Amino acid sequence: SGDAYVKGIQGTIIEPNKFLKVFQTVDPAASTREGPADEYVFQNSDRDFSYSVISTWGVTPEYDLFWLGMWRGQVEIPELLKTVAREYRYWRPDYLTCESNGPGAGVYQMLVNKGFTVKGLFKVTDKLINATEAIIRMAQGKIYLPEDAPWKKDVMDEIFFWIGHPHERDDIIDTLSDAAREVDWASAP
């Protein structure tokens, strides 16, 4: 899976076979463009087009999270499913997580029907509540980003400027929040 080793921003190096597990978090987009009028509607409102995001994570023996990979795009569901399959083949995670209620329910059902090992996540609507474990882990220095990932700037721009406003872009935040909750459960006695 992935590179021969992962070097985090903090200089930590770990070999992928040293991870307790590798998993992916999938956040399907809640909105996409549907027609020519969409541009006008979105320019004249506080809304923005959502992105679908797939993040890949490695969990260390210390229950730290290494952010191994991230894909983000504005695609329709058939293309998202192809992208999930491609990322799954590349990283060979132990399992995927995907929202199983709300806007992600259909994608979750399709992934299950296509034979992926998928853990359904029941999401609450308050983004700050969803992000609590991630915020705490970040403050504790328990989440590592790769040093040279081409997507690192996108991740840092979103996570370090996000304030939890309902109309802010938070698709990357959602995959981080889901991953932090997975580690929280994994590390419970």
Backbone as JSON, one array per atom type, in Angstrom:
{
  "sequence": "SGDAYVKGIQGTIIEPNKFLKVFQTVDPAASTREGPADEYVFQNSDRDFSYSVISTWGVTPEYDLFWLGMWRGQVEIPELLKTVAREYRYWRPDYLTCESNGPGAGVYQMLVNKGFTVKGLFKVTDKLINATEAIIRMAQGKIYLPEDAPWKKDVMDEIFFWIGHPHERDDIIDTLSDAAREVDWASAP",
  "N": [[0.83, -1.19, 0.0], [0.64, 2.17, -0.9], [3.47, 4.38, -0.45], [6.95, 3.46, 0.27], [7.6, 4.38, 2.74], [6.28, 6.7, 5.15], [6.64, 10.06, 5.68], [6.01, 12.32, 8.1], [4.9, 15.76, 8.7], [5.99, 16.58, 11.11], [8.37, 15.28, 11.06], [8.35, 12.63, 11.69], [8.81, 9.27, 10.8], [7.38, 6.44, 9.36], [6.94, 3.04, 8.49], [4.6, 1.68, 6.21], [3.77, -1.0, 6.8], [3.87, -1.06, 9.51], [1.64, 0.04, 10.56], [-1.24, -0.28, 12.63], [-3.68, -0.52, 11.46], [-5.1, 0.29, 8.26], [-7.32, 2.52, 6.89], [-10.12, 3.97, 5.1], [-11.86, 7.06, 4.75], [-14.87, 8.13, 3.46], [-16.5, 10.83, 2.09], [-19.29, 11.64, 0.61], [-20.39, 14.07, -1.8], [-22.82, 16.55, -1.01], [-24.1, 18.21, -2.7], [-24.26, 18.92, -6.16], [-23.58, 20.33, -9.38], [-26.45, 20.88, -11.3], [-27.56, 22.07, -13.49], [-27.63, 24.83, -15.92], [-28.54, 27.08, -14.51], [-27.58, 26.8, -11.97], [-25.07, 28.02, -11.44], [-25.76, 30.75, -11.21], [-27.55, 30.64, -9.02], [-25.87, 29.69, -6.93], [-23.91, 31.69, -6.88], [-25.32, 33.8, -5.88], [-25.94, 33.26, -3.25], [-25.25, 31.98, 0.07], [-24.28, 29.48, -0.21], [-22.18, 26.82, -1.43], [-20.8, 24.71, -3.95], [-20.57, 21.33, -3.09], [-17.84, 19.08, -2.4], [-16.81, 15.75, -3.09], [-14.94, 13.65, -0.97], [-12.21, 11.52, -0.4], [-10.32, 10.07, 2.01], [-7.31, 8.55, 3.16], [-6.04, 6.63, 5.8], [-3.55, 5.81, 8.24], [-3.1, 3.99, 11.2], [-1.11, 4.24, 14.0], [0.83, 2.21, 16.39], [0.7, 3.78, 18.66], [-1.69, 4.93, 18.47], [-1.81, 7.18, 16.86], [-2.73, 9.19, 14.07], [-1.93, 8.88, 10.71], [-2.16, 10.75, 7.87], [-2.52, 9.47, 4.92], [-3.35, 9.66, 2.24], [-5.34, 11.72, 0.02], [-8.16, 12.45, -1.88], [-10.07, 14.73, -3.75], [-12.99, 15.84, -5.3], [-15.44, 17.15, -7.63], [-17.8, 15.31, -8.6], [-20.19, 13.15, -10.21], [-22.2, 10.47, -8.8], [-21.69, 7.87, -10.11], [-19.05, 8.25, -11.1], [-17.73, 8.84, -8.71], [-17.91, 6.36, -7.39], [-16.22, 4.83, -9.04], [-13.84, 6.14, -8.49], [-13.54, 5.65, -5.74], [-13.14, 2.89, -5.9], [-10.7, 2.82, -7.31], [-8.95, 4.15, -5.48], [-9.2, 2.41, -3.36], [-8.11, 0.04, -4.41], [-5.48, 0.91, -4.75], [-4.55, 1.63, -2.12], [-5.38, -0.5, -0.5], [-7.06, -0.73, 1.92], [-8.12, -1.78, 5.24], [-10.82, -1.4, 5.63], [-13.61, 0.71, 4.62], [-15.14, 3.81, 5.62], [-18.33, 5.35, 5.57], [-20.85, 7.79, 5.39], [-24.02, 6.74, 6.47], [-26.53, 7.69, 6.69], [-28.67, 10.42, 5.77], [-27.39, 12.57, 3.12], [-25.34, 10.84, 2.23], [-26.29, 8.26, 2.24], [-27.17, 6.78, -0.05], [-24.78, 6.4, -1.51], [-23.34, 4.9, 0.35], [-24.98, 2.56, 0.42], [-24.63, 1.66, -2.24], [-21.86, 1.12, -2.26], [-21.73, -0.99, -0.42], [-23.3, -2.86, -1.82], [-21.62, -3.32, -3.98], [-19.68, -4.84, -2.89], [-17.68, -3.83, -1.23], [-15.93, -3.56, 1.9], [-17.54, -1.91, 4.18], [-18.04, 0.41, 6.72], [-20.79, 1.78, 8.11], [-21.56, 5.13, 8.95], [-23.31, 7.02, 11.27], [-24.29, 10.19, 11.01], [-24.41, 13.26, 12.84], [-25.99, 16.47, 12.69], [-24.61, 18.74, 13.56], [-21.65, 20.2, 12.84], [-19.46, 20.95, 14.43], [-19.72, 19.32, 16.68], [-19.34, 16.85, 15.43], [-16.66, 17.19, 14.76], [-15.19, 17.26, 17.12], [-13.46, 15.21, 18.32], [-11.4, 15.21, 16.41], [-10.41, 17.82, 16.6], [-9.38, 17.81, 19.21], [-7.43, 15.75, 18.99], [-5.73, 16.89, 17.06], [-4.78, 19.12, 18.5], [-3.31, 17.76, 20.41], [-1.22, 16.83, 18.95], [-1.45, 14.42, 17.55], [-2.11, 13.77, 14.99], [-0.86, 13.35, 11.83], [0.42, 14.86, 8.92], [1.49, 14.19, 5.56], [4.77, 15.13, 4.47], [5.29, 16.05, 1.84], [2.94, 15.96, 0.25], [0.87, 16.45, -2.63], [-1.65, 17.42, -2.14], [-1.62, 18.61, 0.31], [-1.7, 21.41, 0.88], [-4.38, 22.09, 0.26], [-5.7, 20.63, 2.27], [-4.62, 21.81, 4.62], [-5.41, 24.48, 4.28], [-8.19, 24.22, 4.51], [-8.6, 22.93, 7.07], [-7.29, 24.59, 8.94], [-8.48, 27.06, 8.76], [-11.13, 26.76, 9.13], [-14.15, 27.45, 10.82], [-16.46, 26.31, 11.62], [-18.84, 27.26, 10.59], [-22.07, 26.89, 9.11], [-22.17, 27.27, 6.3], [-19.64, 27.09, 5.34], [-16.99, 25.55, 3.47], [-16.43, 22.18, 4.14], [-15.73, 19.62, 3.55], [-13.31, 18.17, 3.54], [-12.73, 18.38, 6.23], [-14.8, 16.8, 7.24], [-13.94, 14.17, 6.55], [-11.65, 13.99, 8.09], [-12.74, 14.28, 10.67], [-14.32, 11.95, 10.79], [-12.29, 10.02, 10.7], [-10.86, 10.54, 13.08], [-12.78, 9.85, 14.98], [-12.91, 7.11, 14.47], [-10.39, 6.22, 15.36], [-10.6, 6.92, 18.01], [-12.56, 5.12, 18.91], [-11.2, 2.78, 18.33], [-9.09, 2.83, 20.08], [-10.18, 2.61, 22.54], [-10.44, 0.97, 25.72]],
  "CA": [[0.0, 0.0, 0.0], [1.29, 3.46, -0.92], [4.91, 4.51, -0.53], [7.76, 2.59, 1.11], [7.5, 4.93, 4.09], [5.54, 7.95, 5.23], [7.3, 11.04, 6.53], [5.07, 13.36, 8.51], [5.39, 17.13, 8.83], [6.8, 16.67, 12.33], [9.6, 14.54, 10.87], [8.17, 11.24, 12.05], [8.81, 8.36, 9.66], [6.84, 5.13, 9.7], [6.72, 2.15, 7.36], [3.18, 1.31, 6.17], [3.46, -2.29, 7.44], [3.88, -0.87, 10.97], [0.35, 0.55, 10.99], [-2.18, -1.26, 13.18], [-4.67, -0.69, 10.4], [-5.24, 1.34, 7.26], [-8.74, 2.62, 6.52], [-10.48, 5.15, 4.32], [-13.09, 7.77, 5.06], [-15.49, 8.63, 2.24], [-17.53, 11.84, 2.32], [-19.9, 11.98, -0.67], [-20.9, 15.44, -1.91], [-24.24, 16.75, -0.76], [-24.68, 18.97, -3.82], [-23.48, 19.02, -7.38], [-24.25, 21.16, -10.37], [-27.5, 20.14, -11.99], [-27.97, 22.75, -14.7], [-27.01, 26.13, -16.16], [-28.95, 28.08, -13.52], [-26.89, 26.58, -10.7], [-24.03, 29.02, -11.25], [-26.42, 31.96, -10.72], [-28.09, 30.37, -7.69], [-24.79, 29.58, -5.96], [-23.21, 32.98, -6.78], [-26.18, 34.72, -5.16], [-26.32, 32.7, -1.95], [-24.12, 31.64, 0.94], [-23.94, 28.08, -0.45], [-21.12, 26.5, -2.37], [-20.88, 23.33, -4.39], [-19.82, 20.4, -2.24], [-16.88, 18.15, -3.0], [-16.67, 14.43, -2.49], [-13.57, 13.5, -0.49], [-11.78, 10.19, 0.07], [-9.04, 10.17, 2.71], [-6.75, 7.26, 3.58], [-5.41, 6.82, 7.12], [-2.83, 4.75, 8.91], [-3.13, 4.13, 12.66], [0.13, 3.73, 14.58], [0.65, 1.52, 17.68], [0.4, 4.8, 19.69], [-3.0, 5.45, 18.06], [-1.71, 8.41, 16.1], [-3.27, 9.07, 12.71], [-1.14, 9.38, 9.59], [-3.01, 11.03, 6.7], [-1.72, 8.89, 3.85], [-3.8, 10.1, 0.92], [-6.6, 12.45, -0.04], [-8.69, 12.8, -3.2], [-11.26, 15.59, -3.64], [-13.5, 16.2, -6.62], [-16.87, 17.39, -7.83], [-18.19, 14.31, -9.59], [-21.46, 12.46, -9.99], [-22.03, 9.23, -8.05], [-20.98, 6.79, -10.82], [-17.61, 8.55, -11.14], [-17.25, 8.71, -7.33], [-17.74, 4.93, -7.11], [-15.0, 4.41, -9.74], [-12.7, 6.72, -7.78], [-13.41, 4.87, -4.51], [-12.54, 1.59, -6.28], [-9.29, 3.05, -7.65], [-8.23, 4.44, -4.23], [-9.24, 1.17, -2.57], [-7.11, -0.88, -4.99], [-4.13, 1.46, -4.52], [-4.16, 1.6, -0.7], [-5.77, -1.76, 0.11], [-7.39, -0.51, 3.33], [-8.85, -2.83, 5.94], [-12.23, -1.12, 5.4], [-14.0, 2.09, 4.36], [-16.28, 4.34, 6.36], [-19.14, 6.24, 4.74], [-22.12, 8.2, 5.99], [-25.09, 5.82, 6.11], [-27.8, 8.42, 6.77], [-28.56, 11.7, 5.08], [-26.99, 12.57, 1.71], [-24.41, 9.76, 1.89], [-26.91, 6.93, 2.36], [-27.18, 6.09, -1.33], [-23.42, 5.98, -1.83], [-23.06, 3.81, 1.29], [-25.68, 1.35, -0.05], [-23.99, 1.2, -3.47], [-20.57, 0.54, -1.92], [-22.01, -2.3, 0.18], [-23.77, -3.75, -2.89], [-20.49, -3.63, -4.86], [-18.8, -5.77, -2.2], [-16.67, -3.2, -0.38], [-16.11, -3.67, 3.34], [-17.89, -0.53, 4.52], [-18.65, 0.67, 8.02], [-21.7, 2.92, 8.02], [-21.46, 6.13, 10.02], [-24.5, 7.83, 11.47], [-23.8, 11.56, 11.24], [-25.28, 14.29, 13.4], [-25.94, 17.65, 11.82], [-23.71, 19.78, 14.06], [-20.29, 19.91, 12.36], [-18.5, 21.08, 15.54], [-19.81, 18.09, 17.48], [-18.68, 15.81, 14.64], [-15.22, 17.45, 14.68], [-14.58, 17.39, 18.45], [-12.31, 14.31, 18.49], [-10.32, 15.66, 15.52], [-9.85, 19.05, 17.18], [-8.58, 17.4, 20.37], [-6.24, 15.01, 18.52], [-4.82, 17.86, 16.41], [-4.15, 19.9, 19.57], [-2.38, 16.87, 21.1], [-0.16, 16.43, 18.03], [-1.62, 13.0, 17.27], [-2.49, 13.63, 13.59], [0.29, 13.71, 11.01], [0.25, 15.05, 7.47], [2.74, 13.92, 4.83], [5.59, 16.32, 4.25], [5.3, 16.54, 0.46], [1.75, 15.56, -0.51], [0.37, 17.52, -3.49], [-2.94, 17.88, -1.62], [-1.42, 19.12, 1.68], [-2.15, 22.81, 0.99], [-5.85, 22.08, 0.33], [-6.06, 20.15, 3.61], [-4.27, 22.81, 5.62], [-6.28, 25.65, 4.1], [-9.53, 23.97, 5.05], [-8.68, 22.62, 8.51], [-6.79, 25.64, 9.82], [-9.29, 28.27, 8.65], [-12.53, 26.39, 9.35], [-14.68, 27.89, 12.12], [-17.68, 25.58, 11.92], [-20.03, 27.92, 10.05], [-22.79, 25.93, 8.27], [-22.0, 27.48, 4.86], [-18.22, 26.95, 4.97], [-16.59, 24.28, 2.89], [-15.98, 21.33, 5.24], [-15.7, 18.24, 3.07], [-12.08, 17.55, 4.04], [-12.94, 18.31, 7.69], [-15.65, 15.64, 7.53], [-13.17, 12.92, 6.53], [-10.77, 14.03, 9.27], [-13.59, 14.01, 11.84], [-14.67, 10.53, 10.78], [-11.08, 9.24, 11.03], [-10.56, 10.73, 14.51], [-13.74, 9.03, 15.74], [-12.51, 5.71, 14.3], [-9.25, 5.96, 16.25], [-11.11, 7.03, 19.38], [-13.18, 3.83, 19.23], [-10.2, 1.71, 18.24], [-8.16, 2.89, 21.21], [-10.9, 2.43, 23.81], [-10.12, -0.33, 26.34]],
  "C": [[0.87, 1.25, 0.0], [2.79, 3.41, -1.04], [5.62, 3.53, 0.4], [7.78, 3.08, 2.55], [6.71, 6.23, 4.01], [6.29, 8.88, 6.16], [6.32, 12.15, 6.84], [5.72, 14.71, 8.64], [6.33, 17.24, 10.02], [8.08, 15.85, 12.23], [9.5, 13.06, 11.23], [8.11, 10.38, 10.8], [8.27, 7.01, 10.14], [6.66, 4.33, 8.42], [5.25, 1.72, 7.38], [2.86, -0.02, 6.84], [3.5, -2.21, 8.96], [2.56, -0.32, 11.48], [-0.5, -0.58, 11.57], [-3.28, -1.55, 12.17], [-4.58, 0.51, 9.46], [-6.72, 1.35, 6.88], [-8.97, 3.91, 5.74], [-11.78, 5.74, 4.82], [-13.6, 8.39, 3.77], [-16.58, 9.62, 2.63], [-18.12, 12.23, 0.97], [-20.44, 13.4, -0.66], [-22.39, 15.47, -1.66], [-24.9, 17.53, -1.89], [-23.71, 18.96, -4.98], [-24.23, 19.93, -8.33], [-25.27, 20.31, -11.12], [-27.92, 20.81, -13.28], [-27.36, 24.13, -14.81], [-27.37, 27.18, -15.12], [-28.2, 27.94, -12.21], [-25.83, 27.64, -10.43], [-24.62, 30.31, -10.67], [-26.91, 31.77, -9.29], [-26.97, 30.37, -6.65], [-24.02, 30.89, -5.82], [-24.0, 33.96, -5.93], [-26.7, 34.13, -3.86], [-25.05, 32.42, -1.15], [-23.64, 30.22, 0.7], [-22.79, 27.97, -1.43], [-21.31, 25.05, -2.8], [-20.03, 22.47, -3.48], [-18.85, 19.59, -3.08], [-17.08, 16.8, -2.35], [-15.2, 14.29, -2.1], [-13.36, 12.06, -0.03], [-10.41, 10.39, 0.73], [-8.62, 8.79, 3.17], [-5.89, 7.51, 4.81], [-4.66, 5.58, 7.56], [-2.86, 5.02, 10.41], [-1.88, 3.47, 13.23], [-0.16, 2.95, 15.87], [0.36, 2.49, 18.83], [-0.96, 5.44, 19.44], [-2.93, 6.87, 17.5], [-2.28, 8.13, 14.72], [-2.29, 9.66, 11.72], [-2.09, 9.54, 8.4], [-2.21, 10.62, 5.48], [-2.09, 9.42, 2.47], [-5.1, 10.84, 1.0], [-6.93, 12.74, -1.49], [-9.92, 13.66, -2.96], [-11.7, 15.95, -5.04], [-14.99, 16.45, -6.61], [-17.32, 16.48, -8.97], [-19.55, 13.73, -9.22], [-21.17, 11.1, -9.34], [-21.34, 8.12, -8.84], [-19.46, 7.02, -10.87], [-16.99, 8.45, -9.74], [-17.0, 7.24, -7.0], [-16.49, 4.38, -7.81], [-13.76, 4.92, -9.01], [-12.47, 5.98, -6.46], [-12.72, 3.54, -4.83], [-11.05, 1.76, -6.59], [-8.46, 3.3, -6.38], [-8.15, 3.19, -3.35], [-8.2, 0.18, -3.08], [-5.69, -0.39, -4.69], [-3.69, 1.26, -3.07], [-4.44, 0.28, 0.0], [-6.09, -1.61, 1.6], [-8.11, -1.72, 3.93], [-10.36, -2.67, 5.72], [-12.4, 0.36, 5.04], [-15.03, 2.51, 5.39], [-17.01, 5.29, 5.43], [-20.41, 6.56, 5.51], [-23.23, 7.28, 5.52], [-26.48, 6.43, 6.31], [-27.62, 9.73, 6.01], [-28.11, 11.55, 3.63], [-26.08, 11.42, 1.3], [-25.02, 8.38, 1.86], [-26.88, 6.14, 1.06], [-25.82, 5.57, -1.72], [-23.02, 4.81, -0.93], [-23.7, 2.5, 0.79], [-25.03, 0.79, -1.31], [-22.64, 0.56, -3.19], [-20.75, -0.85, -1.31], [-22.41, -3.29, -0.91], [-22.66, -4.13, -3.86], [-19.44, -4.48, -4.16], [-17.69, -5.15, -1.38], [-16.97, -3.49, 1.08], [-16.29, -2.24, 3.85], [-18.54, -0.48, 5.89], [-19.51, 1.91, 7.85], [-21.53, 3.83, 9.22], [-22.76, 6.91, 10.09], [-24.03, 9.23, 11.87], [-24.87, 12.4, 11.93], [-25.08, 15.55, 12.57], [-24.95, 18.71, 12.28], [-22.26, 19.42, 13.73], [-19.26, 20.03, 13.49], [-18.53, 19.86, 16.45], [-19.1, 16.96, 16.74], [-17.16, 15.95, 14.69], [-14.5, 17.44, 16.02], [-13.35, 16.5, 18.64], [-11.13, 14.74, 17.63], [-9.64, 16.9, 16.09], [-8.93, 18.71, 18.36], [-7.3, 16.69, 19.93], [-5.24, 15.94, 17.83], [-4.07, 18.65, 17.49], [-3.11, 19.07, 20.33], [-1.22, 16.43, 20.21], [-0.24, 14.97, 17.64], [-2.12, 12.74, 15.84], [-1.34, 14.17, 12.75], [-0.1, 13.83, 9.54], [1.56, 14.71, 6.79], [3.47, 15.22, 4.53], [5.4, 16.9, 2.85], [4.07, 16.16, -0.35], [1.24, 16.73, -1.37], [-0.95, 18.12, -3.0], [-2.83, 18.53, -0.24], [-1.94, 20.54, 1.86], [-3.67, 22.88, 1.08], [-6.32, 21.66, 1.72], [-5.8, 21.23, 4.64], [-5.14, 24.06, 5.5], [-7.66, 25.42, 4.71], [-9.52, 23.76, 6.57], [-8.22, 23.76, 9.4], [-7.57, 26.95, 9.72], [-10.77, 28.01, 8.89], [-12.97, 26.82, 10.74], [-16.01, 27.24, 12.46], [-18.95, 26.23, 11.41], [-20.73, 26.97, 9.08], [-22.55, 26.1, 6.77], [-20.54, 27.44, 4.42], [-17.99, 25.6, 4.32], [-15.97, 23.44, 4.01], [-15.86, 19.87, 4.84], [-14.46, 17.49, 3.55], [-12.18, 17.37, 5.55], [-13.77, 17.07, 8.03], [-14.86, 14.34, 7.51], [-12.2, 12.85, 7.7], [-11.56, 13.7, 10.53], [-13.96, 12.54, 11.94], [-13.48, 9.67, 11.19], [-10.76, 9.35, 12.52], [-11.52, 9.92, 15.37], [-13.41, 7.55, 15.62], [-11.37, 5.36, 15.24], [-9.7, 6.01, 17.7], [-11.76, 5.71, 19.81], [-12.16, 2.7, 19.24], [-9.32, 1.67, 19.48], [-8.87, 2.72, 22.56], [-10.6, 1.05, 24.39], [-11.25, -1.33, 26.21]]
}
